[in-house]
PDB file of C-alpha atoms in Angstrom:
ATOM      1  CA  UNK A   1       6.600   4.860   7.354  1.00  0.00           C
ATOM      2  CA  UNK A   2       8.158   8.224   8.010  1.00  0.00           C
ATOM      3  CA  UNK A   3       4.728   9.679   8.628  1.00  0.00           C
ATOM      4  CA  UNK A   4       3.755   7.177  11.294  1.00  0.00           C
ATOM      5  CA  UNK A   5       7.093   7.482  13.089  1.00  0.00           C
ATOM      6  CA  UNK A   6       6.639  11.242  13.429  1.00  0.00           C
ATOM      7  CA  UNK A   7       2.848  11.004  13.849  1.00  0.00           C
ATOM      8  CA  UNK A   8       1.983  13.386  11.016  1.00  0.00           C
ATOM      9  CA  UNK A   9      -1.667  14.268  10.543  1.00  0.00           C
ATOM     10  CA  UNK A  10      -3.335  14.286   7.100  1.00  0.00           C
ATOM     11  CA  UNK A  11      -2.530  17.926   6.392  1.00  0.00           C
ATOM     12  CA  UNK A  12       1.142  17.492   7.353  1.00  0.00           C
ATOM     13  CA  UNK A  13       1.520  14.349   5.231  1.00  0.00           C
ATOM     14  CA  UNK A  14       0.054  16.069   2.182  1.00  0.00           C
ATOM     15  CA  UNK A  15       2.121  19.218   2.706  1.00  0.00           C
ATOM     16  CA  UNK A  16       5.325  17.214   3.082  1.00  0.00           C
ATOM     17  CA  UNK A  17       4.565  15.036   0.052  1.00  0.00           C
ATOM     18  CA  UNK A  18       3.783  18.025  -2.161  1.00  0.00           C
ATOM     19  CA  UNK A  19       7.113  19.611  -1.219  1.00  0.00           C
ATOM     20  CA  UNK A  20       8.728  16.653  -2.990  1.00  0.00           C
ATOM     21  CA  UNK A  21       6.810  17.165  -6.250  1.00  0.00           C
ATOM     22  CA  UNK A  22       8.750  18.500  -9.231  1.00  0.00           C
ATOM     23  CA  UNK A  23       8.167  19.390 -12.877  1.00  0.00           C
ATOM     24  CA  UNK A  24       4.971  17.936 -14.327  1.00  0.00           C
ATOM     25  CA  UNK A  25       3.759  16.584 -10.968  1.00  0.00           C
ATOM     26  CA  UNK A  26       4.132  19.992  -9.333  1.00  0.00           C
ATOM     27  CA  UNK A  27       2.289  21.694 -12.195  1.00  0.00           C
ATOM     28  CA  UNK A  28      -0.496  19.119 -11.949  1.00  0.00           C
ATOM     29  CA  UNK A  29      -0.750  19.630  -8.174  1.00  0.00           C
ATOM     30  CA  UNK A  30      -1.011  23.410  -8.499  1.00  0.00           C
ATOM     31  CA  UNK A  31      -3.868  22.988 -10.974  1.00  0.00           C
ATOM     32  CA  UNK A  32      -5.554  20.377  -8.791  1.00  0.00           C
ATOM     33  CA  UNK A  33      -5.196  22.687  -5.796  1.00  0.00           C
ATOM     34  CA  UNK A  34      -6.986  25.482  -7.684  1.00  0.00           C
ATOM     35  CA  UNK A  35      -9.861  23.274  -8.874  1.00  0.00           C
ATOM     36  CA  UNK A  36     -10.603  21.351  -5.694  1.00  0.00           C
ATOM     37  CA  UNK A  37     -10.806  22.140  -2.003  1.00  0.00           C
ATOM     38  CA  UNK A  38      -7.849  20.404  -0.410  1.00  0.00           C
ATOM     39  CA  UNK A  39      -8.137  21.908   3.080  1.00  0.00           C
ATOM     40  CA  UNK A  40     -10.008  18.831   4.325  1.00  0.00           C
ATOM     41  CA  UNK A  41      -8.413  16.304   1.960  1.00  0.00           C
ATOM     42  CA  UNK A  42      -7.485  13.000   3.562  1.00  0.00           C
ATOM     43  CA  UNK A  43      -4.166  11.272   2.903  1.00  0.00           C
ATOM     44  CA  UNK A  44      -5.883   8.327   1.168  1.00  0.00           C
ATOM     45  CA  UNK A  45      -7.677  10.660  -1.238  1.00  0.00           C
ATOM     46  CA  UNK A  46      -4.399  12.440  -1.988  1.00  0.00           C
ATOM     47  CA  UNK A  47      -2.695   9.131  -2.797  1.00  0.00           C
ATOM     48  CA  UNK A  48      -5.628   8.090  -5.000  1.00  0.00           C
ATOM     49  CA  UNK A  49      -5.456  11.374  -6.931  1.00  0.00           C
ATOM     50  CA  UNK A  50      -1.696  10.984  -7.491  1.00  0.00           C
ATOM     51  CA  UNK A  51      -2.114   7.370  -8.582  1.00  0.00           C
ATOM     52  CA  UNK A  52      -4.982   8.196 -10.926  1.00  0.00           C
ATOM     53  CA  UNK A  53      -2.944  10.915 -12.577  1.00  0.00           C
ATOM     54  CA  UNK A  54       0.459   9.250 -12.814  1.00  0.00           C
ATOM     55  CA  UNK A  55       0.157   5.461 -12.698  1.00  0.00           C
ATOM     56  CA  UNK A  56       0.153   3.829 -16.127  1.00  0.00           C
ATOM     57  CA  UNK A  57      -3.206   2.690 -17.486  1.00  0.00           C
ATOM     58  CA  UNK A  58      -3.961  -0.780 -16.140  1.00  0.00           C
ATOM     59  CA  UNK A  59      -1.383  -0.607 -13.338  1.00  0.00           C
ATOM     60  CA  UNK A  60      -3.891  -0.924 -10.519  1.00  0.00           C
ATOM     61  CA  UNK A  61      -5.818  -3.666 -12.281  1.00  0.00           C
ATOM     62  CA  UNK A  62      -2.554  -5.588 -12.729  1.00  0.00           C
ATOM     63  CA  UNK A  63      -1.758  -5.171  -9.039  1.00  0.00           C
ATOM     64  CA  UNK A  64      -5.202  -6.395  -8.003  1.00  0.00           C
ATOM     65  CA  UNK A  65      -4.844  -9.373 -10.343  1.00  0.00           C
ATOM     66  CA  UNK A  66      -1.466 -10.220  -8.796  1.00  0.00           C
ATOM     67  CA  UNK A  67      -3.004  -9.814  -5.342  1.00  0.00           C
ATOM     68  CA  UNK A  68      -5.861 -12.193  -6.142  1.00  0.00           C
ATOM     69  CA  UNK A  69      -3.399 -14.819  -7.363  1.00  0.00           C
ATOM     70  CA  UNK A  70      -0.660 -14.315  -4.781  1.00  0.00           C
ATOM     71  CA  UNK A  71       0.453 -17.650  -3.321  1.00  0.00           C
ATOM     72  CA  UNK A  72       3.630 -19.025  -1.835  1.00  0.00           C
ATOM     73  CA  UNK A  73       5.478 -20.512  -4.779  1.00  0.00           C
ATOM     74  CA  UNK A  74       7.241 -23.861  -4.698  1.00  0.00           C
ATOM     75  CA  UNK A  75      10.548 -23.523  -2.875  1.00  0.00           C
ATOM     76  CA  UNK A  76       9.789 -19.997  -1.645  1.00  0.00           C
ATOM     77  CA  UNK A  77      10.406 -19.433   2.051  1.00  0.00           C
ATOM     78  CA  UNK A  78       7.586 -18.258   4.267  1.00  0.00           C
ATOM     79  CA  UNK A  79       9.624 -15.123   4.971  1.00  0.00           C
ATOM     80  CA  UNK A  80       9.963 -14.301   1.257  1.00  0.00           C
ATOM     81  CA  UNK A  81       6.271 -14.984   0.702  1.00  0.00           C
ATOM     82  CA  UNK A  82       5.527 -12.718   3.681  1.00  0.00           C
ATOM     83  CA  UNK A  83       7.643  -9.936   2.177  1.00  0.00           C
ATOM     84  CA  UNK A  84       5.888 -10.285  -1.201  1.00  0.00           C
ATOM     85  CA  UNK A  85       2.512 -10.336   0.557  1.00  0.00           C
ATOM     86  CA  UNK A  86       3.327  -7.227   2.574  1.00  0.00           C
ATOM     87  CA  UNK A  87       4.644  -5.323  -0.450  1.00  0.00           C
ATOM     88  CA  UNK A  88       1.553  -6.119  -2.502  1.00  0.00           C
ATOM     89  CA  UNK A  89      -0.740  -5.126   0.387  1.00  0.00           C
ATOM     90  CA  UNK A  90       1.069  -1.818   0.857  1.00  0.00           C
ATOM     91  CA  UNK A  91       0.928  -0.963  -2.846  1.00  0.00           C
ATOM     92  CA  UNK A  92      -2.825  -1.557  -2.739  1.00  0.00           C
ATOM     93  CA  UNK A  93      -3.102   0.463   0.481  1.00  0.00           C
ATOM     94  CA  UNK A  94      -4.550  -2.461   2.427  1.00  0.00           C
ATOM     95  CA  UNK A  95      -4.565  -2.568   6.235  1.00  0.00           C
ATOM     96  CA  UNK A  96      -2.089  -5.234   7.373  1.00  0.00           C
ATOM     97  CA  UNK A  97      -3.889  -5.526  10.719  1.00  0.00           C
ATOM     98  CA  UNK A  98      -7.084  -6.716   9.018  1.00  0.00           C
ATOM     99  CA  UNK A  99      -8.062 -10.274  10.016  1.00  0.00           C
ATOM    100  CA  UNK A 100      -9.125 -11.058   6.425  1.00  0.00           C
ATOM    101  CA  UNK A 101      -5.579 -10.313   5.249  1.00  0.00           C
ATOM    102  CA  UNK A 102      -4.219 -12.764   7.802  1.00  0.00           C
ATOM    103  CA  UNK A 103      -6.611 -15.391   6.457  1.00  0.00           C
ATOM    104  CA  UNK A 104      -5.527 -14.624   2.865  1.00  0.00           C
ATOM    105  CA  UNK A 105      -1.891 -14.947   3.915  1.00  0.00           C
ATOM    106  CA  UNK A 106      -2.487 -18.324   5.545  1.00  0.00           C
ATOM    107  CA  UNK A 107      -4.589 -19.461   2.589  1.00  0.00           C
ATOM    108  CA  UNK A 108      -1.744 -18.622   0.224  1.00  0.00           C
ATOM    109  CA  UNK A 109       0.779 -20.773   2.066  1.00  0.00           C
ATOM    110  CA  UNK A 110       1.771 -24.110   0.635  1.00  0.00           C
ATOM    111  CA  UNK A 111       0.139 -26.927   2.569  1.00  0.00           C
ATOM    112  CA  UNK A 112       3.368 -28.035   4.265  1.00  0.00           C
ATOM    113  CA  UNK A 113       4.067 -24.455   5.381  1.00  0.00           C
ATOM    114  CA  UNK A 114       0.531 -24.052   6.704  1.00  0.00           C
ATOM    115  CA  UNK A 115       0.890 -27.063   8.965  1.00  0.00           C
ATOM    116  CA  UNK A 116       4.287 -26.016  10.321  1.00  0.00           C
ATOM    117  CA  UNK A 117       3.953 -22.269  10.560  1.00  0.00           C
ATOM    118  CA  UNK A 118       0.384 -21.271  11.349  1.00  0.00           C
ATOM    119  CA  UNK A 119       1.350 -20.054  14.818  1.00  0.00           C
ATOM    120  CA  UNK A 120       3.130 -16.731  14.935  1.00  0.00           C
ATOM    121  CA  UNK A 121       2.305 -15.672  11.386  1.00  0.00           C
ATOM    122  CA  UNK A 122       0.347 -12.626  12.477  1.00  0.00           C
ATOM    123  CA  UNK A 123       3.310 -11.491  14.555  1.00  0.00           C
ATOM    124  CA  UNK A 124       5.732 -11.968  11.669  1.00  0.00           C
ATOM    125  CA  UNK A 125       3.552  -9.857   9.359  1.00  0.00           C
ATOM    126  CA  UNK A 126       3.515  -7.036  11.902  1.00  0.00           C
ATOM    127  CA  UNK A 127       7.286  -7.235  12.430  1.00  0.00           C
ATOM    128  CA  UNK A 128       7.872  -6.572   8.749  1.00  0.00           C
ATOM    129  CA  UNK A 129       5.546  -3.569   8.743  1.00  0.00           C
TER     130      UNK A 129
END
């Protein structure tokens, strides 16, 4: 992301993100800023607060449901499955370097893909990041 390229710290990420807020979101942030101490707020907590306030009801539950049932579909390339996997993981704020995610990815491959492509999968997930 932009933040990792320029090595922003938590405070810088939050400051930059809040500069992009407009209308209702900006009004909400000003109120949030008055009610809570944000001087030590971490980026993850900021994202959670934004999501809680502005995501539709049930959005996160739907995403987790999709995540739990994510598999390579019939005829889908490993690359397309990898892109879907990565997108879902990023939306849920999951760490793509986690070994359990690699195991989930491999477990979601169709059997024929698992046999052919087990080597190099971890590298291909990192390339897309």
